[in-house]
PDB file of C-alpha atoms in Angstrom:
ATOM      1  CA  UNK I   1      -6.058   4.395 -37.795  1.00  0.00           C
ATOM      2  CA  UNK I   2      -7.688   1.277 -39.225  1.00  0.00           C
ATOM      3  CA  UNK I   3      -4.077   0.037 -39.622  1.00  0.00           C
ATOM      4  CA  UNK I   4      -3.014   2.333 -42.050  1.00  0.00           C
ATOM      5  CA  UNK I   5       0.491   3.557 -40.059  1.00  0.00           C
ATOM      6  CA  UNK I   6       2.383   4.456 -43.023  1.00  0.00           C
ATOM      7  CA  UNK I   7       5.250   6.032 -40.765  1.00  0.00           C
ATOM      8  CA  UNK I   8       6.361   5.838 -36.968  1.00  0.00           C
ATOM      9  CA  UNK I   9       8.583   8.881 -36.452  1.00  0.00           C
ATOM     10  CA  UNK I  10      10.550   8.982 -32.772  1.00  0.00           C
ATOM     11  CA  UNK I  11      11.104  12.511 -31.274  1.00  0.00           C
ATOM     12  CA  UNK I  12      14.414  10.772 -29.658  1.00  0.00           C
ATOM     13  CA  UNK I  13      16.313   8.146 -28.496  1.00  0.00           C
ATOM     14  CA  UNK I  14      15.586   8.232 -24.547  1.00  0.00           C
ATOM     15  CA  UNK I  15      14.417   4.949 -22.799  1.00  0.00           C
ATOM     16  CA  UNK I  16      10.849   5.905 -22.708  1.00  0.00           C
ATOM     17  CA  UNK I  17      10.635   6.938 -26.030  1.00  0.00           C
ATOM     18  CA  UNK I  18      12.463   5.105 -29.079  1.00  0.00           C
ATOM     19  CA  UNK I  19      12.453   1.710 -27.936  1.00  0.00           C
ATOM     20  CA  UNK I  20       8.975   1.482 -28.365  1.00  0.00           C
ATOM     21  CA  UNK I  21       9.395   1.935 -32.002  1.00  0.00           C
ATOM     22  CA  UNK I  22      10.214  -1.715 -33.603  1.00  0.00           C
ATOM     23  CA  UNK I  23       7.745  -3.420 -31.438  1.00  0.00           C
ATOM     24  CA  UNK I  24       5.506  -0.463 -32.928  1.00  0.00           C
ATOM     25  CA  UNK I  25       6.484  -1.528 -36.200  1.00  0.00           C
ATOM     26  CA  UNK I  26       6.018  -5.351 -36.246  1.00  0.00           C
ATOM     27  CA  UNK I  27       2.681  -4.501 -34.853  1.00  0.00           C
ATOM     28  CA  UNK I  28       1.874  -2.369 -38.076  1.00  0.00           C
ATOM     29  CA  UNK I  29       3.349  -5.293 -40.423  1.00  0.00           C
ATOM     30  CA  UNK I  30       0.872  -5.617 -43.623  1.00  0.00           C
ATOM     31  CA  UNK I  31      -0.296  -8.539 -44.716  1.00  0.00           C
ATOM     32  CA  UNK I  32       2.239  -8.198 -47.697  1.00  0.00           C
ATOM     33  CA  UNK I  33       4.768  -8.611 -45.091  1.00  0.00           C
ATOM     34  CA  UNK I  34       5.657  -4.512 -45.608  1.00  0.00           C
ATOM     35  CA  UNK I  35       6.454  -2.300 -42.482  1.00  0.00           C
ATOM     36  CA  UNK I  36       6.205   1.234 -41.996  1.00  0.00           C
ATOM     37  CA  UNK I  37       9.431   2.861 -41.587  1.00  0.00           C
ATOM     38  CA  UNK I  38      11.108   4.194 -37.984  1.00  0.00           C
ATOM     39  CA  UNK I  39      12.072   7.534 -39.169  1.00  0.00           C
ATOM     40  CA  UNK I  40      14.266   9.976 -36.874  1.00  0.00           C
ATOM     41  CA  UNK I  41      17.861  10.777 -35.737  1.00  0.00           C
ATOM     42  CA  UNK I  42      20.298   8.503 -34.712  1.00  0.00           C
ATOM     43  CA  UNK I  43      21.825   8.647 -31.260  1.00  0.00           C
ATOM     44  CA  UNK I  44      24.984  10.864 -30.808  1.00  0.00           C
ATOM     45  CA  UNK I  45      28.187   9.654 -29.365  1.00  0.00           C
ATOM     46  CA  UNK I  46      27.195  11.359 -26.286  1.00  0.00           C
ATOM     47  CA  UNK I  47      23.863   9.813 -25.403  1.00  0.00           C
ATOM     48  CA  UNK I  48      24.242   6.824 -22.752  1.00  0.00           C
ATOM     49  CA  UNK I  49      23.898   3.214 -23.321  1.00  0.00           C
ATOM     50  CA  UNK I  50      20.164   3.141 -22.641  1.00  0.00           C
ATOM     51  CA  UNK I  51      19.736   5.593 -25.024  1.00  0.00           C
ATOM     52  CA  UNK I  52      21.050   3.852 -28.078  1.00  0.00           C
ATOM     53  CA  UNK I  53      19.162   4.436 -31.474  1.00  0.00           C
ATOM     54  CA  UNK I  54      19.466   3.754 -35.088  1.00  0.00           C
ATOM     55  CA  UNK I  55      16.489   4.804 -37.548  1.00  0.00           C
ATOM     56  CA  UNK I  56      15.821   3.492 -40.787  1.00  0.00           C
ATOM     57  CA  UNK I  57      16.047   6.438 -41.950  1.00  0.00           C
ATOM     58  CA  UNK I  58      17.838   9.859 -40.701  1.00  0.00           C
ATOM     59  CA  UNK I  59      15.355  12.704 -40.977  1.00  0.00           C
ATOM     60  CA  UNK I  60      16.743  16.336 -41.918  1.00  0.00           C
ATOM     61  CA  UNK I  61      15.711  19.799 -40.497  1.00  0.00           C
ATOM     62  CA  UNK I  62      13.237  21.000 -42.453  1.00  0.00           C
ATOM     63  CA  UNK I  63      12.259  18.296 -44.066  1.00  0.00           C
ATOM     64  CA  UNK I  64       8.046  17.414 -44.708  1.00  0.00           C
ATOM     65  CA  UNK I  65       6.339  14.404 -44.045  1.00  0.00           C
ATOM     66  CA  UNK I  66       3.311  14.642 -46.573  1.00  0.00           C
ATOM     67  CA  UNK I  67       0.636  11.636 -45.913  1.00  0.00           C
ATOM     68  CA  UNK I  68      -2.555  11.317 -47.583  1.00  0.00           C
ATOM     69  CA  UNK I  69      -5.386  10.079 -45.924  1.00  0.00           C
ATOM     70  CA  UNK I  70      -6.846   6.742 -47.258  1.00  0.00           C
ATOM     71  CA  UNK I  71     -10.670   7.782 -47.744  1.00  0.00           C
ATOM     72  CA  UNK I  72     -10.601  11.369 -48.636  1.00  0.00           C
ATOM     73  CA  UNK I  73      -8.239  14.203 -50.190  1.00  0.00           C
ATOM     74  CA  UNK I  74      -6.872  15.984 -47.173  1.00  0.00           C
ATOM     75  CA  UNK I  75      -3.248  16.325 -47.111  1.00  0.00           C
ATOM     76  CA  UNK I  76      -1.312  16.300 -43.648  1.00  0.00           C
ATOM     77  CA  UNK I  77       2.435  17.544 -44.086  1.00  0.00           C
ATOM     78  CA  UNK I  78       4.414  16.765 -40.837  1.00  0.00           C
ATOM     79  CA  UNK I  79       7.504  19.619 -41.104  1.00  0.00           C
ATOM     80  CA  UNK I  80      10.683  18.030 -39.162  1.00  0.00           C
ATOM     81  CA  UNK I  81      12.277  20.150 -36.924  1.00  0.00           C
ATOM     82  CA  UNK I  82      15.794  19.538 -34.754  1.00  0.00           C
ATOM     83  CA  UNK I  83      15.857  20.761 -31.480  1.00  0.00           C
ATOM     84  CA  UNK I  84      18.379  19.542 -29.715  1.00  0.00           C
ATOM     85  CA  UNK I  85      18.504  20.504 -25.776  1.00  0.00           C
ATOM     86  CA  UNK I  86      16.786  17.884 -23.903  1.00  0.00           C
ATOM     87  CA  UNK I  87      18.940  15.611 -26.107  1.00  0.00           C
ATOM     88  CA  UNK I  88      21.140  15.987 -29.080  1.00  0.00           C
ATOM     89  CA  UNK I  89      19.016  14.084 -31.362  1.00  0.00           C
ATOM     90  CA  UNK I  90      15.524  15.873 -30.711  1.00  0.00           C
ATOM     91  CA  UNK I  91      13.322  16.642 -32.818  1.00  0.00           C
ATOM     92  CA  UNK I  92       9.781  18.302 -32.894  1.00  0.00           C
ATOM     93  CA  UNK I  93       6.921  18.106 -35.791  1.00  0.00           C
ATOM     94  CA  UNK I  94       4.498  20.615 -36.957  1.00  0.00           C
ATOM     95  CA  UNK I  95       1.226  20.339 -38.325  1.00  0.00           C
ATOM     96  CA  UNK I  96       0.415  23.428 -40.043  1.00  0.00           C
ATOM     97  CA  UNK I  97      -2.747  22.181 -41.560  1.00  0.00           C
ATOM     98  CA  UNK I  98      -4.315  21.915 -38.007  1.00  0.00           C
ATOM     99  CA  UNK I  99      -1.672  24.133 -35.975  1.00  0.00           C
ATOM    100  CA  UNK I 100      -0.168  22.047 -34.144  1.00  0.00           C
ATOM    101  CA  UNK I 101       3.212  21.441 -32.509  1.00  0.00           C
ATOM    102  CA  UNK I 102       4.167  18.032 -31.501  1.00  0.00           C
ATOM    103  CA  UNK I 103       6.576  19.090 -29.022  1.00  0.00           C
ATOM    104  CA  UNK I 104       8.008  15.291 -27.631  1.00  0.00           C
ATOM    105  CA  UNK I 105      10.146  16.267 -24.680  1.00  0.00           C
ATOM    106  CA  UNK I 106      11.320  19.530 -25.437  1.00  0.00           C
ATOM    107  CA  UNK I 107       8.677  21.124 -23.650  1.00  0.00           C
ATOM    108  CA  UNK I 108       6.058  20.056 -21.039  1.00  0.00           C
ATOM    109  CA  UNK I 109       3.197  19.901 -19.629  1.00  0.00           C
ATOM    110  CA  UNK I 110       3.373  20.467 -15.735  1.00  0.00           C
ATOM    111  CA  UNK I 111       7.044  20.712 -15.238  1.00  0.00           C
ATOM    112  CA  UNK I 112      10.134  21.681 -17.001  1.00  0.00           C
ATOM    113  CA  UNK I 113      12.096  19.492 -19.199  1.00  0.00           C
ATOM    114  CA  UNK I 114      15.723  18.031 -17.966  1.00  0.00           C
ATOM    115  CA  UNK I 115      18.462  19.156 -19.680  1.00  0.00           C
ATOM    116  CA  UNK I 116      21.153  16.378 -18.864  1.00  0.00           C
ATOM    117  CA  UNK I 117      24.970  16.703 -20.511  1.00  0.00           C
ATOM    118  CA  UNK I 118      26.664  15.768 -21.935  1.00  0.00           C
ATOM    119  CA  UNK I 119      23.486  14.814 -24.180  1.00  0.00           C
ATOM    120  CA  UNK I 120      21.845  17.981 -23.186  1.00  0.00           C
ATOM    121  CA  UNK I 121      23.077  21.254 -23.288  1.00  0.00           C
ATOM    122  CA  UNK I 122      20.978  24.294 -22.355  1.00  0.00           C
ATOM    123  CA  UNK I 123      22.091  27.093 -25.366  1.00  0.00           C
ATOM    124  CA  UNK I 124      21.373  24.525 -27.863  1.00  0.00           C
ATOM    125  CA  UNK I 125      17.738  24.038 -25.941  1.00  0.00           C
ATOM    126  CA  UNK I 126      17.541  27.919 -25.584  1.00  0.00           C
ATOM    127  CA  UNK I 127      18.054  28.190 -29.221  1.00  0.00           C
ATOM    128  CA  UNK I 128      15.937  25.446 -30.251  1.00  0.00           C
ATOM    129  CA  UNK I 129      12.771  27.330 -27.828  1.00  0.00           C
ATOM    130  CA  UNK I 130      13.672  30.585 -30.463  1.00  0.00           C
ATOM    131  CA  UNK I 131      13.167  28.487 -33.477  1.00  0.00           C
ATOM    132  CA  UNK I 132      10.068  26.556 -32.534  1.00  0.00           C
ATOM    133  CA  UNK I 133       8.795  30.433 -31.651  1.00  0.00           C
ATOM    134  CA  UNK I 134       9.190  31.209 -34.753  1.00  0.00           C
ATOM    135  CA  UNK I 135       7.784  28.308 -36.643  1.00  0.00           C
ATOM    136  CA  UNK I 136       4.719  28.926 -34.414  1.00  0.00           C
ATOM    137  CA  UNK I 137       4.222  32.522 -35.757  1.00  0.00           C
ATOM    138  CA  UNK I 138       5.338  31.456 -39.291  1.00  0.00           C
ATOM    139  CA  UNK I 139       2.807  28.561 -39.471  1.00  0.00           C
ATOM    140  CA  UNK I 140       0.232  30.275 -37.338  1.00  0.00           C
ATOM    141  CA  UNK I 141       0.984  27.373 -34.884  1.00  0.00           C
ATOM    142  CA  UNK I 142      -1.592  27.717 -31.902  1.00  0.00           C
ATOM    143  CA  UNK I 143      -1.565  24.195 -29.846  1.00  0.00           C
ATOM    144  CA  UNK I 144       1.378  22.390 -28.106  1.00  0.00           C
ATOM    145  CA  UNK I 145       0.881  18.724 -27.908  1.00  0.00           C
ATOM    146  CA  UNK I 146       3.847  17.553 -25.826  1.00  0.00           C
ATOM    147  CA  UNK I 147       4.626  14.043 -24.995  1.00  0.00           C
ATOM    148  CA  UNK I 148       4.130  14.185 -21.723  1.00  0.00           C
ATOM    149  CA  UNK I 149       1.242  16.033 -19.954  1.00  0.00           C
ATOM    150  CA  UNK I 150      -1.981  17.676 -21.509  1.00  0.00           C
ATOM    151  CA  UNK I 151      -2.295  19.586 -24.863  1.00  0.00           C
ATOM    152  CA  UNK I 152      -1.764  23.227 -24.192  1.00  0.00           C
ATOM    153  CA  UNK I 153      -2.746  26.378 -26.258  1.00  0.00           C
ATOM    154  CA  UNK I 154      -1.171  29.570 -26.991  1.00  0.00           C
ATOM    155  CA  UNK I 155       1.949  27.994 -28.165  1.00  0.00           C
ATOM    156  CA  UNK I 156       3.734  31.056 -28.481  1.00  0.00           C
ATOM    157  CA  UNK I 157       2.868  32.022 -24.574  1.00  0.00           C
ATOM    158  CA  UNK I 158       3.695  29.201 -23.412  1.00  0.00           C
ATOM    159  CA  UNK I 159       7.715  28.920 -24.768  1.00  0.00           C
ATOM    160  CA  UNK I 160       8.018  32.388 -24.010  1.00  0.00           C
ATOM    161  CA  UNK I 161       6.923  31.655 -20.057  1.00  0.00           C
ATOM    162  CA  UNK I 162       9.213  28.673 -20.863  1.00  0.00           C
ATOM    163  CA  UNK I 163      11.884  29.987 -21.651  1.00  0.00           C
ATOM    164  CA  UNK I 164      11.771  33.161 -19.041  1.00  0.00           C
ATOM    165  CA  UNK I 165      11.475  30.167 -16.611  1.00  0.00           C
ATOM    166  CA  UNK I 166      14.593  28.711 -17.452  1.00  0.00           C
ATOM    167  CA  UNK I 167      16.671  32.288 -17.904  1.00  0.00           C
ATOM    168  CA  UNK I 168      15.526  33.144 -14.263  1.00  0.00           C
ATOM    169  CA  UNK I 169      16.613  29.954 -13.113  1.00  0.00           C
ATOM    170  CA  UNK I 170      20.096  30.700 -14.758  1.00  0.00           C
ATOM    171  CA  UNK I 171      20.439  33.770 -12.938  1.00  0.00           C
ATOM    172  CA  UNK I 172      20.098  31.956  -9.745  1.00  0.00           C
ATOM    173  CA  UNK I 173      22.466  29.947 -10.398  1.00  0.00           C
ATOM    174  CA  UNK I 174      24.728  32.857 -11.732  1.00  0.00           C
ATOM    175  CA  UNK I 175      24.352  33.926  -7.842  1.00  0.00           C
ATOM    176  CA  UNK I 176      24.743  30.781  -6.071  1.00  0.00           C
ATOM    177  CA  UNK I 177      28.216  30.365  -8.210  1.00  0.00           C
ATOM    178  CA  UNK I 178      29.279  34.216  -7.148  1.00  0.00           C
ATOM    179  CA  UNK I 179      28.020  33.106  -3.501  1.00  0.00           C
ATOM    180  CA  UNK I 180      30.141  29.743  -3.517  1.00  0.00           C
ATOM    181  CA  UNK I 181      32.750  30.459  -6.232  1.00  0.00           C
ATOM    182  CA  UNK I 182      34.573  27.261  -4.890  1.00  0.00           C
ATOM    183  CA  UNK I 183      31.405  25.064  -4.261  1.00  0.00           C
ATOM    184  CA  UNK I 184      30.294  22.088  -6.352  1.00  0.00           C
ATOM    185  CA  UNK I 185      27.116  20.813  -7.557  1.00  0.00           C
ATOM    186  CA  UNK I 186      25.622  20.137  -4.438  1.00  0.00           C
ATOM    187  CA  UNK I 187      26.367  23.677  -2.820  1.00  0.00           C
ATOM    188  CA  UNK I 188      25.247  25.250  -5.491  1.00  0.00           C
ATOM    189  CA  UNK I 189      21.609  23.332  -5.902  1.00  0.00           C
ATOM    190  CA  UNK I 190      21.208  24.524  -2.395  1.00  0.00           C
ATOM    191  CA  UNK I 191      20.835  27.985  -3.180  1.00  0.00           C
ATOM    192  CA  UNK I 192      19.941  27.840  -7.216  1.00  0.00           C
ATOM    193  CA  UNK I 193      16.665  25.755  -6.291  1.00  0.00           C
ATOM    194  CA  UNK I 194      15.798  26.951  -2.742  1.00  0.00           C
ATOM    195  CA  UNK I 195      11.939  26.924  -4.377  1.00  0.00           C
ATOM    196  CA  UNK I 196      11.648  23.194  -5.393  1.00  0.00           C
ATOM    197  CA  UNK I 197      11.337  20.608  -2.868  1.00  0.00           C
ATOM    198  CA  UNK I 198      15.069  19.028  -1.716  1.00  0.00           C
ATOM    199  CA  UNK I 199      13.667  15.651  -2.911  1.00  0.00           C
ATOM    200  CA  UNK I 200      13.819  17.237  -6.487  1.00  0.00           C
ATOM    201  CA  UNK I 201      17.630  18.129  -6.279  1.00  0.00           C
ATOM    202  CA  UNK I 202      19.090  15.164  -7.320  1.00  0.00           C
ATOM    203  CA  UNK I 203      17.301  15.319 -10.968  1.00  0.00           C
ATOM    204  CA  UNK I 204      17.430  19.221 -10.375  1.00  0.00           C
ATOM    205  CA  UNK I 205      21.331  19.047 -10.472  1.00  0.00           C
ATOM    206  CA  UNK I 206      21.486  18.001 -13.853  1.00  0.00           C
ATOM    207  CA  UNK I 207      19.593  20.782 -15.701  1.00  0.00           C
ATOM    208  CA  UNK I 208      22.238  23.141 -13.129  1.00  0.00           C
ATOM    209  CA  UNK I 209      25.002  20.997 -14.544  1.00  0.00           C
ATOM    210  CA  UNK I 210      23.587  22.048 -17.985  1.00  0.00           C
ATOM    211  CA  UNK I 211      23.159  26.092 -16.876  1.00  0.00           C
ATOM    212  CA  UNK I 212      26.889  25.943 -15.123  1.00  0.00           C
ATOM    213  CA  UNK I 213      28.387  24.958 -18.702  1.00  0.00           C
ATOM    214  CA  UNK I 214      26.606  27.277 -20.189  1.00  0.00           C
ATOM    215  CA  UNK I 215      27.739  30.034 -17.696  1.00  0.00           C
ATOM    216  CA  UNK I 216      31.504  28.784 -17.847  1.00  0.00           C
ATOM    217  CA  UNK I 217      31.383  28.765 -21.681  1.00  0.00           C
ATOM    218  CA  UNK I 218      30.022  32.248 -21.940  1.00  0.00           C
ATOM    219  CA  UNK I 219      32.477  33.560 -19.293  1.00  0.00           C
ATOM    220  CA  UNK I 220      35.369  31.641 -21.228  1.00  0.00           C
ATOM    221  CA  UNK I 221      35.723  28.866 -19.149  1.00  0.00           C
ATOM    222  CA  UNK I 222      35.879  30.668 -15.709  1.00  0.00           C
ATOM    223  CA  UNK I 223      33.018  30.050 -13.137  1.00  0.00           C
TER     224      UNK I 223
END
């Protein structure tokens, strides 16, 4: 960018995400001794230790980023987005100029994304897939570049497969909780994740953490 950062925005506050940001920014410093500002959403009482973060400034759903490049007149307009899920301060960008979805963690490239409570909660993530949907057919949105993993196109195929994924994947775990009404977490992986290698469990159990609140919440509490 020639050194013309004018903004470092952090899709949230995990470990291998936000704390990047202030070494980011003293890196950017101007020779006027200005700094671009960290932009983003501050931590909620529920994220862990690790996971602290305080922005210089709170973004809001909805709200545009509008930068103008240095040597010519094209306009690039970042739209803010929440989407909580993966964690409770989340958010995504879009790039309607150039149809793009900067997608941080909230969705993948190669895997699914954890869903880990009490930071995470799977309706809020399942609601947060519907909206991004719909921003992608809104803003004719056709390329998802995600934080981790390779840029993939046909955005809207791609959180629709997504979120199928992780609705089938509820429904096994609907089962395994009929099948073991009085198991735990560790029964219930068992049977919810027979298809993923039993190395994967102990990371698995955490998304099924997030799907058995959901399930308890929807049946009123009751498993």
């Amino acid at each position: 960018a020639g050194g013309d950062i004018r903004l470092i925005v952090c899709t949230h506050s995990h470990a291998d995400h936000a704390p990047a940001a202030r070494p980011l920014q003293a890196l950017c410093a101007q020779r006027g001794g200005s700094r671009p500002p960290v932009l983003g959403l501050p931590s909620a009482p529920t994220a862990n230790a690790t996971s602290h973060f305080v922005p210089d400034r709170a973004l809001a759903d909805g709200e545009p980023l509008t930068l103008h490049a240095a040597q010519s007149k094209r306009r690039h307009t970042l739209q803010v987005i929440h989407t909580p899920g993966h964690a409770a301060n989340h958010l995504c960008l879009l790039l309607a100029q150039d149809g793009l979805l900067f997608s941080g963690d909230h969705i993948l490239n190669g895997s699914t994304t954890v869903i880990n409570p009490p930071d995470g909660n799977m309706t809020a993530y399942l609601d947060a897939l519907d909206a991004l949907d719909g921003a992608c057919a809104a803003l004719g949105l056709g390329y998802i570049l995600p934080a981790h993993g390779h840029v993939m196109d046909n955005a809207r195929e791609v959180i629709a497969k997504l979120k199928a994924h992780r609705l089938a994947r509820e429904a096994k775990v609907r089962v395994a909780m009929q099948a073991r009404p009085q198991g735990t977490l560790d029964d219930w992986v068992v049977l919810a994740y027979d298809d993923v290698p039993s190395s994967i469990w102990p990371l698995a159990k955490r998304s099924l953490l997030a799907h058995v609140e959901r399930l308890q919440s929807q049946a009123g509490g009751a498993p």
